[in-house]
mmCIF file of C-alpha atoms in Angstrom:
data_model
loop_
_atom_site.group_PDB
_atom_site.id
_atom_site.type_symbol
_atom_site.label_atom_id
_atom_site.label_comp_id
_atom_site.label_asym_id
_atom_site.label_seq_id
_atom_site.Cartn_x
_atom_site.Cartn_y
_atom_site.Cartn_z
ATOM 1 C CA MET A 19 -48.813 27.742 48.987
ATOM 2 C CA LYS A 20 -48.555 26.132 45.788
ATOM 3 C CA LYS A 21 -50.401 23.080 47.153
ATOM 4 C CA ILE A 22 -53.352 25.291 48.465
ATOM 5 C CA HIS A 23 -53.756 27.107 45.015
ATOM 6 C CA LEU A 24 -53.851 23.605 43.320
ATOM 7 C CA LEU A 25 -56.448 22.442 45.688
ATOM 8 C CA PHE A 26 -58.620 25.387 44.864
ATOM 9 C CA ILE A 27 -58.056 24.951 41.028
ATOM 10 C CA ILE A 28 -59.099 21.343 41.415
ATOM 11 C CA MET A 29 -61.983 21.732 43.625
ATOM 12 C CA LEU A 30 -63.600 24.911 42.122
ATOM 13 C CA PRO A 31 -64.322 24.154 38.613
ATOM 14 C CA PHE A 32 -65.863 20.882 39.233
ATOM 15 C CA LEU A 33 -69.128 22.206 40.595
ATOM 16 C CA VAL A 34 -69.161 25.818 39.578
ATOM 17 C CA ALA A 35 -68.489 25.153 35.719
ATOM 18 C CA PRO A 36 -71.838 25.195 34.076
ATOM 19 C CA GLY A 37 -70.905 22.188 32.037
ATOM 20 C CA CYS A 38 -74.234 20.987 30.572
ATOM 21 C CA SER A 39 -76.535 22.314 33.380
ATOM 22 C CA GLU A 40 -79.951 22.920 32.268
ATOM 23 C CA ASP A 41 -81.197 25.181 34.938
ATOM 24 C CA SER A 42 -79.621 28.320 35.932
ATOM 25 C CA SER A 43 -81.082 28.964 39.419
ATOM 26 C CA SER A 44 -79.108 30.795 42.003
ATOM 27 C CA GLU A 45 -77.615 27.693 43.705
ATOM 28 C CA VAL A 46 -73.881 27.820 44.432
ATOM 29 C CA MET A 47 -73.336 24.821 41.881
ATOM 30 C CA PRO A 48 -76.504 24.654 39.799
ATOM 31 C CA GLY A 49 -77.916 22.431 37.291
ATOM 32 C CA ALA A 50 -77.538 18.756 36.330
ATOM 33 C CA GLY A 51 -74.747 16.834 34.788
ATOM 34 C CA LEU A 52 -74.787 14.731 31.706
ATOM 35 C CA GLY A 53 -75.150 11.093 31.527
ATOM 36 C CA GLY A 54 -75.012 8.481 28.682
ATOM 37 C CA SER A 55 -77.748 6.968 26.814
ATOM 38 C CA MET A 56 -77.700 3.926 29.009
ATOM 39 C CA ALA A 57 -78.656 5.981 32.092
ATOM 40 C CA GLN A 58 -81.538 4.738 34.323
ATOM 41 C CA PHE A 59 -81.341 7.975 36.516
ATOM 42 C CA THR A 60 -81.507 11.362 34.878
ATOM 43 C CA VAL A 61 -81.965 14.806 36.525
ATOM 44 C CA TYR A 62 -83.837 17.148 34.289
ATOM 45 C CA ASN A 63 -85.679 20.441 35.210
ATOM 46 C CA GLY A 64 -85.323 19.971 38.966
ATOM 47 C CA GLN A 65 -86.540 16.444 39.020
ATOM 48 C CA LEU A 66 -84.896 13.150 39.414
ATOM 49 C CA TYR A 67 -86.414 10.465 37.045
ATOM 50 C CA LEU A 68 -85.358 6.890 37.573
ATOM 51 C CA LEU A 69 -86.464 3.472 36.627
ATOM 52 C CA GLN A 70 -87.040 0.905 38.974
ATOM 53 C CA SER A 71 -88.224 -2.512 37.858
ATOM 54 C CA SER A 72 -91.535 -1.782 35.904
ATOM 55 C CA GLU A 73 -91.875 1.766 37.317
ATOM 56 C CA LEU A 74 -90.798 5.243 36.247
ATOM 57 C CA ARG A 75 -90.433 7.335 39.427
ATOM 58 C CA THR A 76 -90.216 11.097 39.697
ATOM 59 C CA TYR A 77 -88.478 12.610 42.776
ATOM 60 C CA SER A 78 -88.795 16.461 43.388
ATOM 61 C CA LEU A 79 -85.207 18.043 44.027
ATOM 62 C CA GLU A 80 -86.938 21.237 45.442
ATOM 63 C CA ASN A 81 -84.689 20.395 48.264
ATOM 64 C CA PRO A 82 -81.862 18.555 46.370
ATOM 65 C CA ALA A 83 -80.367 17.345 49.441
ATOM 66 C CA ALA A 84 -83.493 15.242 50.142
ATOM 67 C CA PRO A 85 -85.284 13.810 46.883
ATOM 68 C CA GLN A 86 -88.953 13.482 47.520
ATOM 69 C CA LEU A 87 -91.083 11.015 45.657
ATOM 70 C CA ALA A 88 -93.785 12.779 43.651
ATOM 71 C CA ASN A 89 -95.035 10.312 41.136
ATOM 72 C CA THR A 90 -94.753 6.648 40.345
ATOM 73 C CA GLN A 91 -96.037 5.075 37.267
ATOM 74 C CA GLN A 92 -95.924 1.774 35.268
ATOM 75 C CA VAL A 93 -93.895 1.792 32.192
ATOM 76 C CA GLY A 94 -93.622 -1.847 31.541
ATOM 77 C CA ILE A 95 -91.058 -4.397 33.118
ATOM 78 C CA ASP A 96 -88.589 -3.984 30.363
ATOM 79 C CA ALA A 97 -87.847 -0.127 30.486
ATOM 80 C CA GLU A 98 -84.209 0.282 30.485
ATOM 81 C CA THR A 99 -82.917 3.758 29.565
ATOM 82 C CA LEU A 100 -83.958 7.331 30.079
ATOM 83 C CA PHE A 101 -83.125 10.451 27.857
ATOM 84 C CA PRO A 102 -84.806 13.871 28.529
ATOM 85 C CA TYR A 103 -84.796 16.230 25.693
ATOM 86 C CA SER A 104 -86.690 19.485 25.239
ATOM 87 C CA GLY A 105 -89.523 18.870 27.617
ATOM 88 C CA ASN A 106 -89.916 15.266 26.943
ATOM 89 C CA LEU A 107 -88.621 12.015 28.483
ATOM 90 C CA TYR A 108 -87.768 9.187 26.055
ATOM 91 C CA VAL A 109 -87.715 5.792 27.665
ATOM 92 C CA GLY A 110 -85.956 3.139 25.852
ATOM 93 C CA SER A 111 -87.346 -0.439 26.634
ATOM 94 C CA GLN A 112 -87.041 -4.003 25.335
ATOM 95 C CA GLY A 113 -90.473 -3.857 23.387
ATOM 96 C CA GLY A 114 -90.366 -0.209 22.232
ATOM 97 C CA MET A 115 -89.629 3.377 22.880
ATOM 98 C CA HIS A 116 -91.849 5.528 24.867
ATOM 99 C CA ILE A 117 -92.315 9.190 24.873
ATOM 100 C CA TYR A 118 -93.573 11.197 28.013
ATOM 101 C CA SER A 119 -94.454 14.744 28.208
ATOM 102 C CA LEU A 120 -92.626 16.751 31.077
ATOM 103 C CA ASP A 121 -95.117 19.721 30.723
ATOM 104 C CA ASN A 122 -95.979 18.950 34.222
ATOM 105 C CA PRO A 123 -92.460 17.936 35.361
ATOM 106 C CA GLN A 124 -93.675 15.946 38.401
ATOM 107 C CA GLN A 125 -96.164 13.988 36.580
ATOM 108 C CA PRO A 126 -94.769 12.501 33.263
ATOM 109 C CA GLN A 127 -97.374 12.035 30.786
ATOM 110 C CA HIS A 128 -97.397 9.154 28.234
ATOM 111 C CA LEU A 129 -97.751 10.426 24.620
ATOM 112 C CA SER A 130 -96.849 7.415 22.530
ATOM 113 C CA THR A 131 -95.193 4.194 22.021
ATOM 114 C CA PHE A 132 -93.003 3.108 19.161
ATOM 115 C CA GLN A 133 -93.059 -0.633 19.147
ATOM 116 C CA HIS A 134 -90.509 -2.782 17.590
ATOM 117 C CA ILE A 135 -89.192 -6.282 17.779
ATOM 118 C CA THR A 136 -88.009 -7.429 21.282
ATOM 119 C CA SER A 137 -84.550 -5.780 21.558
ATOM 120 C CA CYS A 138 -82.577 -3.708 23.879
ATOM 121 C CA ASP A 139 -82.762 -0.009 22.913
ATOM 122 C CA PRO A 140 -81.167 3.188 24.277
ATOM 123 C CA VAL A 141 -82.604 6.215 22.572
ATOM 124 C CA VAL A 142 -81.255 9.860 21.963
ATOM 125 C CA VAL A 143 -82.756 12.819 20.341
ATOM 126 C CA GLU A 144 -81.798 15.957 18.552
ATOM 127 C CA GLY A 145 -84.366 18.188 16.808
ATOM 128 C CA ASN A 146 -87.193 16.332 15.398
ATOM 129 C CA PHE A 147 -85.317 12.883 15.361
ATOM 130 C CA ALA A 148 -84.863 9.966 17.586
ATOM 131 C CA TYR A 149 -82.109 7.555 17.234
ATOM 132 C CA VAL A 150 -82.709 4.105 18.633
ATOM 133 C CA THR A 151 -80.383 1.334 18.572
ATOM 134 C CA LEU A 152 -81.677 -2.252 18.727
ATOM 135 C CA ARG A 153 -79.316 -5.055 19.579
ATOM 136 C CA SER A 154 -79.541 -8.631 19.931
ATOM 137 C CA GLY A 155 -77.517 -11.047 22.259
ATOM 138 C CA SER A 156 -78.013 -11.618 25.921
ATOM 139 C CA PRO A 157 -80.276 -10.506 27.479
ATOM 140 C CA CYS A 158 -81.899 -9.476 24.271
ATOM 141 C CA ARG A 159 -81.236 -12.623 22.180
ATOM 142 C CA PHE A 160 -84.316 -12.320 20.112
ATOM 143 C CA GLY A 161 -83.316 -8.899 18.955
ATOM 144 C CA VAL A 162 -81.771 -7.544 15.659
ATOM 145 C CA ASN A 163 -78.885 -5.362 15.326
ATOM 146 C CA GLU A 164 -79.862 -2.068 13.850
ATOM 147 C CA LEU A 165 -80.021 1.645 14.196
ATOM 148 C CA ASN A 166 -83.552 3.179 13.591
ATOM 149 C CA VAL A 167 -84.101 6.732 12.953
ATOM 150 C CA LEU A 168 -87.833 8.072 13.998
ATOM 151 C CA ASN A 169 -89.330 11.233 12.965
ATOM 152 C CA ILE A 170 -90.740 12.622 16.107
ATOM 153 C CA SER A 171 -92.123 15.966 15.054
ATOM 154 C CA ASP A 172 -95.488 14.671 16.205
ATOM 155 C CA LYS A 173 -94.826 13.361 19.644
ATOM 156 C CA THR A 174 -98.020 11.226 19.584
ATOM 157 C CA MET A 175 -96.922 9.454 16.498
ATOM 158 C CA PRO A 176 -93.319 8.685 16.002
ATOM 159 C CA GLN A 177 -92.619 7.185 12.613
ATOM 160 C CA LEU A 178 -89.642 5.128 11.324
ATOM 161 C CA ILE A 179 -87.901 6.817 8.425
ATOM 162 C CA SER A 180 -84.832 4.819 8.022
ATOM 163 C CA SER A 181 -82.748 2.110 9.681
ATOM 164 C CA MET A 182 -79.243 0.807 9.330
ATOM 165 C CA VAL A 183 -77.660 -2.635 10.072
ATOM 166 C CA MET A 184 -75.011 -2.485 12.805
ATOM 167 C CA ASN A 185 -72.764 -4.809 14.282
ATOM 168 C CA SER A 186 -73.665 -4.828 18.137
ATOM 169 C CA PRO A 187 -75.045 -1.469 18.695
ATOM 170 C CA GLN A 188 -75.020 -0.136 22.422
ATOM 171 C CA GLY A 189 -75.150 3.380 23.696
ATOM 172 C CA LEU A 190 -75.107 6.433 21.388
ATOM 173 C CA ALA A 191 -74.853 10.085 21.372
ATOM 174 C CA VAL A 192 -75.718 12.887 18.981
ATOM 175 C CA ASN A 193 -74.498 16.398 18.522
ATOM 176 C CA ASN A 194 -75.123 18.740 15.677
ATOM 177 C CA GLY A 195 -75.888 16.218 13.082
ATOM 178 C CA ILE A 196 -73.279 13.774 14.034
ATOM 179 C CA LEU A 197 -74.338 10.505 15.578
ATOM 180 C CA TYR A 198 -71.672 8.323 17.497
ATOM 181 C CA VAL A 199 -72.816 4.703 18.061
ATOM 182 C CA CYS A 200 -71.032 2.377 20.263
ATOM 183 C CA ASN A 201 -70.654 -1.104 18.801
ATOM 184 C CA ALA A 202 -69.270 -3.292 21.761
ATOM 185 C CA GLU A 203 -66.113 -5.196 20.582
ATOM 186 C CA TYR A 204 -66.353 -3.605 17.080
ATOM 187 C CA GLY A 205 -65.653 -0.202 18.488
ATOM 188 C CA MET A 206 -67.575 3.062 17.505
ATOM 189 C CA VAL A 207 -68.946 4.399 14.491
ATOM 190 C CA ALA A 208 -69.310 8.285 13.714
ATOM 191 C CA LEU A 209 -72.498 8.828 11.232
ATOM 192 C CA ASP A 210 -73.446 11.880 9.495
ATOM 193 C CA VAL A 211 -77.167 12.160 10.107
ATOM 194 C CA THR A 212 -77.754 15.788 8.913
ATOM 195 C CA ASN A 213 -80.052 14.215 6.467
ATOM 196 C CA PRO A 214 -81.793 11.519 8.657
ATOM 197 C CA PHE A 215 -83.353 10.008 5.471
ATOM 198 C CA ASN A 216 -79.788 9.274 4.174
ATOM 199 C CA ILE A 217 -77.446 8.471 6.836
ATOM 200 C CA LYS A 218 -73.725 8.333 5.904
ATOM 201 C CA ILE A 219 -70.958 6.386 7.633
ATOM 202 C CA LEU A 220 -68.082 8.947 8.416
ATOM 203 C CA LYS A 221 -65.587 6.645 10.140
ATOM 204 C CA GLU A 222 -65.475 3.587 12.079
ATOM 205 C CA TYR A 223 -63.152 3.622 15.351
ATOM 206 C CA LYS A 224 -62.391 -0.053 16.047
ATOM 207 C CA ASP A 225 -59.472 0.344 18.607
ATOM 208 C CA PHE A 226 -61.640 0.241 21.635
ATOM 209 C CA ASP A 227 -64.717 -1.564 22.875
ATOM 210 C CA GLY A 228 -67.798 0.662 23.134
ATOM 211 C CA TYR A 229 -70.653 0.459 25.591
ATOM 212 C CA ASP A 230 -71.785 4.030 26.015
ATOM 213 C CA VAL A 231 -70.687 7.572 24.985
ATOM 214 C CA ILE A 232 -71.122 11.219 26.031
ATOM 215 C CA PHE A 233 -70.590 14.178 23.898
ATOM 216 C CA THR A 234 -69.232 17.354 25.430
ATOM 217 C CA PRO A 235 -67.641 19.968 23.216
ATOM 218 C CA ARG A 236 -64.308 19.289 24.866
ATOM 219 C CA SER A 237 -64.472 15.625 24.859
ATOM 220 C CA LEU A 238 -66.100 12.545 23.363
ATOM 221 C CA MET A 239 -66.114 10.035 26.151
ATOM 222 C CA MET A 240 -66.568 6.421 25.641
ATOM 223 C CA ILE A 241 -66.624 3.806 27.966
ATOM 224 C CA GLY A 242 -66.257 0.116 27.292
ATOM 225 C CA LYS A 243 -64.551 -3.135 28.193
ATOM 226 C CA ASP A 244 -61.115 -1.475 27.423
ATOM 227 C CA GLY A 245 -61.711 1.400 29.624
ATOM 228 C CA LEU A 246 -62.472 5.042 29.156
ATOM 229 C CA VAL A 247 -61.232 6.644 25.852
ATOM 230 C CA GLN A 248 -61.418 10.327 25.196
ATOM 231 C CA TYR A 249 -61.422 11.847 21.713
ATOM 232 C CA ASN A 250 -61.292 15.516 20.571
ATOM 233 C CA PRO A 251 -64.705 15.827 18.774
ATOM 234 C CA ALA A 252 -63.462 18.518 16.475
ATOM 235 C CA ASP A 253 -63.424 16.469 13.388
ATOM 236 C CA PRO A 254 -65.717 13.509 13.794
ATOM 237 C CA ALA A 255 -64.315 11.966 10.609
ATOM 238 C CA LYS A 256 -60.833 11.912 12.048
ATOM 239 C CA LEU A 257 -61.246 11.954 15.818
ATOM 240 C CA GLN A 258 -58.039 12.508 17.934
ATOM 241 C CA GLN A 259 -57.428 10.253 20.891
ATOM 242 C CA LEU A 260 -56.818 12.321 23.837
ATOM 243 C CA SER A 261 -56.326 9.913 26.698
ATOM 244 C CA ILE A 262 -57.465 6.386 27.828
ATOM 245 C CA ILE A 263 -58.009 5.092 31.332
ATOM 246 C CA PRO A 264 -57.378 1.307 30.768
ATOM 247 C CA VAL A 265 -59.273 -1.463 32.491
ATOM 248 C CA VAL A 266 -56.928 -3.479 34.336
ATOM 249 C CA PRO A 267 -57.932 -7.052 34.620
ATOM 250 C CA VAL A 268 -58.026 -8.550 38.213
ATOM 251 C CA GLU A 269 -56.333 -11.642 39.297
ATOM 252 C CA MET B 1 -88.694 -15.274 32.251
ATOM 253 C CA LEU B 2 -87.108 -14.749 35.500
ATOM 254 C CA ALA B 3 -88.548 -18.035 36.833
ATOM 255 C CA LEU B 4 -85.737 -19.814 35.367
ATOM 256 C CA GLY B 5 -83.193 -18.730 37.778
ATOM 257 C CA GLY B 6 -80.456 -20.460 39.808
ATOM 258 C CA CYS B 7 -78.593 -23.563 39.029
ATOM 259 C CA ILE B 8 -80.081 -25.399 36.100
ATOM 260 C CA GLU B 9 -78.604 -29.067 36.635
ATOM 261 C CA SER B 10 -81.216 -31.269 35.027
ATOM 262 C CA GLU B 11 -79.667 -33.156 31.865
ATOM 263 C CA GLU B 12 -83.028 -32.631 30.115
ATOM 264 C CA ASN B 13 -82.229 -28.963 29.947
ATOM 265 C CA PHE B 14 -79.833 -28.234 27.187
ATOM 266 C CA GLN B 15 -77.039 -25.916 28.122
ATOM 267 C CA PRO B 16 -76.868 -23.379 25.601
ATOM 268 C CA THR B 17 -73.645 -21.970 24.497
ATOM 269 C CA LEU B 18 -72.483 -19.723 27.184
ATOM 270 C CA LEU B 19 -71.741 -16.159 26.182
ATOM 271 C CA ALA B 20 -69.942 -15.224 29.266
ATOM 272 C CA TYR B 21 -69.142 -16.199 32.883
ATOM 273 C CA TYR B 22 -69.920 -14.256 35.988
ATOM 274 C CA LYS B 23 -69.138 -14.659 39.745
ATOM 275 C CA PRO B 24 -71.039 -12.752 42.522
ATOM 276 C CA VAL B 25 -69.973 -9.730 44.085
ATOM 277 C CA TYR B 26 -70.489 -10.080 47.825
ATOM 278 C CA ALA B 27 -70.874 -7.815 50.594
ATOM 279 C CA SER B 28 -71.166 -8.515 54.320
ATOM 280 C CA GLU B 29 -74.387 -7.277 56.082
ATOM 281 C CA GLN B 30 -72.234 -4.784 57.944
ATOM 282 C CA GLU B 31 -70.883 -3.307 54.772
ATOM 283 C CA LEU B 32 -74.011 -3.359 52.833
ATOM 284 C CA PHE B 33 -75.009 0.246 53.417
ATOM 285 C CA LYS B 34 -71.570 1.764 54.178
ATOM 286 C CA ILE B 35 -70.324 4.500 51.889
ATOM 287 C CA GLN B 36 -66.523 4.749 52.074
ATOM 288 C CA VAL B 37 -64.027 7.041 50.416
ATOM 289 C CA GLN B 38 -61.108 4.683 49.186
ATOM 290 C CA PRO B 39 -57.921 5.457 47.341
ATOM 291 C CA VAL B 40 -57.705 5.736 43.599
ATOM 292 C CA ARG B 41 -58.078 2.295 42.086
ATOM 293 C CA SER B 42 -57.960 0.772 38.660
ATOM 294 C CA LEU B 43 -60.963 0.268 36.311
ATOM 295 C CA HIS B 44 -62.012 -3.474 36.395
ATOM 296 C CA ASP B 45 -65.511 -3.773 35.141
ATOM 297 C CA PRO B 46 -66.903 -0.166 34.206
ATOM 298 C CA GLY B 47 -70.355 0.589 33.613
ATOM 299 C CA ARG B 48 -71.911 3.886 33.115
ATOM 300 C CA ILE B 49 -70.309 7.237 32.852
ATOM 301 C CA TYR B 50 -71.558 10.706 34.028
ATOM 302 C CA THR B 51 -69.977 14.243 33.863
ATOM 303 C CA LYS B 52 -70.528 17.530 35.410
ATOM 304 C CA GLY B 53 -68.379 20.325 34.811
ATOM 305 C CA THR B 54 -64.850 19.046 34.924
ATOM 306 C CA LEU B 55 -65.859 16.158 37.261
ATOM 307 C CA LEU B 56 -66.119 12.697 35.584
ATOM 308 C CA ILE B 57 -67.782 9.596 37.234
ATOM 309 C CA ILE B 58 -67.234 6.118 36.126
ATOM 310 C CA ASN B 59 -69.247 3.541 37.730
ATOM 311 C CA GLU B 60 -67.376 0.242 38.718
ATOM 312 C CA ARG B 61 -70.303 -2.195 38.426
ATOM 313 C CA PHE B 62 -71.850 -3.030 41.677
ATOM 314 C CA LYS B 63 -69.003 -1.518 43.735
ATOM 315 C CA GLY B 64 -69.031 2.219 43.408
ATOM 316 C CA PHE B 65 -67.685 5.165 41.460
ATOM 317 C CA HIS B 66 -64.415 6.548 40.321
ATOM 318 C CA LEU B 67 -64.013 10.249 40.676
ATOM 319 C CA ILE B 68 -61.908 11.776 38.124
ATOM 320 C CA ASP B 69 -60.809 15.320 37.591
ATOM 321 C CA ASN B 70 -61.261 15.704 33.777
ATOM 322 C CA ALA B 71 -60.331 19.543 33.532
ATOM 323 C CA ASP B 72 -57.952 18.388 31.053
ATOM 324 C CA PRO B 73 -59.239 15.395 28.916
ATOM 325 C CA ALA B 74 -55.887 14.622 27.662
ATOM 326 C CA ASN B 75 -54.826 14.071 31.217
ATOM 327 C CA PRO B 76 -57.607 12.865 33.306
ATOM 328 C CA LYS B 77 -56.552 12.652 37.053
ATOM 329 C CA PRO B 78 -58.138 9.991 39.222
ATOM 330 C CA LEU B 79 -59.294 11.506 42.440
ATOM 331 C CA MET B 80 -60.637 8.661 44.533
ATOM 332 C CA PHE B 81 -62.825 5.664 44.657
ATOM 333 C CA LEU B 82 -66.328 6.195 46.320
ATOM 334 C CA GLU B 83 -67.222 2.713 47.620
ATOM 335 C CA VAL B 84 -71.168 2.215 47.290
ATOM 336 C CA PRO B 85 -72.102 -1.400 47.350
ATOM 337 C CA GLY B 86 -74.452 -2.565 44.580
ATOM 338 C CA ALA B 87 -74.134 0.874 42.720
ATOM 339 C CA VAL B 88 -74.972 0.903 38.855
ATOM 340 C CA ASN B 89 -76.784 4.268 38.415
ATOM 341 C CA MET B 90 -75.936 7.768 39.166
ATOM 342 C CA ALA B 91 -77.076 11.426 38.267
ATOM 343 C CA MET B 92 -76.268 14.868 39.777
ATOM 344 C CA GLN B 93 -78.071 18.076 40.549
ATOM 345 C CA GLY B 94 -75.738 20.826 41.824
ATOM 346 C CA GLN B 95 -73.283 19.387 44.325
ATOM 347 C CA TYR B 96 -75.534 16.242 44.984
ATOM 348 C CA LEU B 97 -74.721 12.739 43.577
ATOM 349 C CA TYR B 98 -77.784 10.330 43.509
ATOM 350 C CA ALA B 99 -76.934 6.694 43.537
ATOM 351 C CA ASP B 100 -78.352 3.221 44.180
ATOM 352 C CA ASN B 101 -76.959 1.407 47.069
ATOM 353 C CA VAL B 102 -78.602 -2.055 46.820
ATOM 354 C CA THR B 103 -82.164 -1.352 47.908
ATOM 355 C CA ASP B 104 -81.779 2.269 48.910
ATOM 356 C CA LEU B 105 -81.478 5.544 46.895
ATOM 357 C CA ILE B 106 -78.759 7.649 48.403
ATOM 358 C CA THR B 107 -77.796 11.256 48.299
ATOM 359 C CA ILE B 108 -74.254 12.049 48.679
ATOM 360 C CA ASP B 109 -72.880 15.704 49.063
ATOM 361 C CA LEU B 110 -69.597 16.234 46.820
ATOM 362 C CA SER B 111 -69.360 19.882 47.503
ATOM 363 C CA ASP B 112 -66.052 19.090 49.457
ATOM 364 C CA LEU B 113 -64.395 16.067 48.019
ATOM 365 C CA GLN B 114 -62.287 15.878 51.262
ATOM 366 C CA GLN B 115 -65.359 15.446 53.198
ATOM 367 C CA ILE B 116 -67.935 13.599 51.231
ATOM 368 C CA LYS B 117 -70.970 12.974 53.115
ATOM 369 C CA GLU B 118 -74.035 10.877 52.842
ATOM 370 C CA VAL B 119 -76.973 13.370 53.416
ATOM 371 C CA ASN B 120 -80.056 11.242 52.390
ATOM 372 C CA ARG B 121 -81.154 7.820 52.209
ATOM 373 C CA GLN B 122 -84.459 6.343 51.265
ATOM 374 C CA LYS B 123 -84.906 2.696 52.204
ATOM 375 C CA ASP B 124 -86.119 -0.036 49.983
ATOM 376 C CA VAL B 125 -86.665 1.925 46.689
ATOM 377 C CA PHE B 126 -84.989 -0.729 44.613
ATOM 378 C CA GLU B 127 -85.458 -4.403 44.644
ATOM 379 C CA GLY B 128 -81.970 -5.490 45.240
ATOM 380 C CA PHE B 129 -80.225 -8.625 43.462
ATOM 381 C CA LYS B 130 -81.260 -12.064 42.506
ATOM 382 C CA PRO B 131 -79.177 -14.861 43.324
ATOM 383 C CA TYR B 132 -78.417 -15.135 39.690
ATOM 384 C CA PRO B 133 -77.346 -12.767 36.845
ATOM 385 C CA LEU B 134 -80.151 -11.325 34.909
ATOM 386 C CA LEU B 135 -78.293 -11.995 31.673
ATOM 387 C CA ARG B 136 -79.400 -15.102 29.622
ATOM 388 C CA ASP B 137 -77.077 -17.592 28.007
ATOM 389 C CA VAL B 138 -74.451 -17.084 30.796
ATOM 390 C CA GLY B 139 -72.839 -19.277 33.363
ATOM 391 C CA PHE B 140 -72.025 -18.208 36.731
ATOM 392 C CA GLU B 141 -70.337 -19.251 40.122
ATOM 393 C CA CYS B 142 -72.934 -20.703 42.160
ATOM 394 C CA VAL B 143 -73.739 -18.288 45.278
ATOM 395 C CA ASP B 144 -72.381 -19.290 48.531
ATOM 396 C CA LYS B 145 -74.488 -17.591 51.283
ATOM 397 C CA LYS B 146 -71.665 -18.046 53.629
ATOM 398 C CA LYS B 147 -69.702 -15.409 51.601
ATOM 399 C CA GLY B 148 -72.104 -12.626 52.167
ATOM 400 C CA ILE B 149 -75.014 -11.087 50.234
ATOM 401 C CA VAL B 150 -75.021 -10.676 46.598
ATOM 402 C CA VAL B 151 -74.961 -6.996 45.621
ATOM 403 C CA GLY B 152 -74.041 -7.846 41.934
ATOM 404 C CA TRP B 153 -72.343 -9.930 39.247
ATOM 405 C CA GLU B 154 -68.888 -9.404 37.613
ATOM 406 C CA LEU B 155 -67.471 -10.852 34.461
ATOM 407 C CA ALA B 156 -64.951 -13.554 35.094
ATOM 408 C CA ASP B 157 -62.968 -16.151 33.183
ATOM 409 C CA MET B 158 -65.014 -19.075 31.921
ATOM 410 C CA PRO B 159 -63.842 -22.142 33.894
ATOM 411 C CA SER B 160 -62.013 -24.872 31.943
ATOM 412 C CA GLY B 161 -64.036 -27.520 33.483
ATOM 413 C CA GLU B 162 -67.764 -27.991 33.821
ATOM 414 C CA VAL B 163 -70.092 -24.956 34.495
ATOM 415 C CA GLU B 164 -72.195 -25.773 37.225
ATOM 416 C CA CYS B 165 -74.630 -22.837 37.314
ATOM 417 C CA TRP B 166 -76.041 -21.104 34.308
ATOM 418 C CA ARG B 167 -79.088 -19.755 32.853
#
């Protein structure tokens, strides 16, 4: 009896809990989940967007059991990451950041490109600001290592307003004015970006390698070469480690 | 940029300082498009992460997905490993997981974790893998076609001797 109950407890919340779902249709298990800033697949507003080589592809999820190709367009050979936010799709690429309008969800429309030095660059957005990390090193060996903050209140004209030198910036996440930036072997840094013109370092967390990070109110999840680390995000200046699932080297 | 693939053995080409060493992940032709539920296994070369509700998914680069019950982030419980050759990307809508399986876009129904089912497969959406890692300034174990089809590249220890293949 106990076992059966346990099974229900395990199974039910997975798919029923709203989590970070974006739509609230009457499906049994509605909505999309949440990926990190390095994502090349993203579900937003009933569509699956994905990057394949130089293309941005849009699949309709009208029948979510059978995605249907709705649109294909060129975004450049170097596009690497997708981040949907508030009706727009932000595409990180080695040459710059592109903004697409999703007013017509099945036909992303290019609004602008913020060009920068060739570099790898995931992007996250909160409010009127986009946060882009540029990193050098293979395969982006010509790049620089920095965080750029862009004012995107005009989506057709993103403007650089500040930047900060980083060690080896990778994936990032932003929530409520706090930006978490992974820095590979240098760990992760929590930044106060409530004033995006004047970013402040809150604290560096150097214990674990950081590749990408997802913020949820229950847990700040960071993945890297050391494994998956979860922190209680209540106090970004003093993150409490909750657990780790370590990487175990294979013989 | 991608033209410089494969083994570069000419002495005129100066071997750069190699930042890392990779070895191919092989799959047999029969295994290539087979999605299988496997017992829990350790993280080895984790890639992207994804979360929906209390489910946490960690990609094992080019091999599949660790499914984890993250109802209590202080005590995450690995549930199983979902083997998807070549997989590095994922996203979910409702009960459905979308992933890349080498060249194919697949849809997996996770509504019953005891009975995970592939419900859709679209062939040849993706290009598949090159016989060399896409990174630059890295060494790698030369591809041996007898071992199967390359579905990805994983980090390995730099050999102590000479590195035969690099780019």
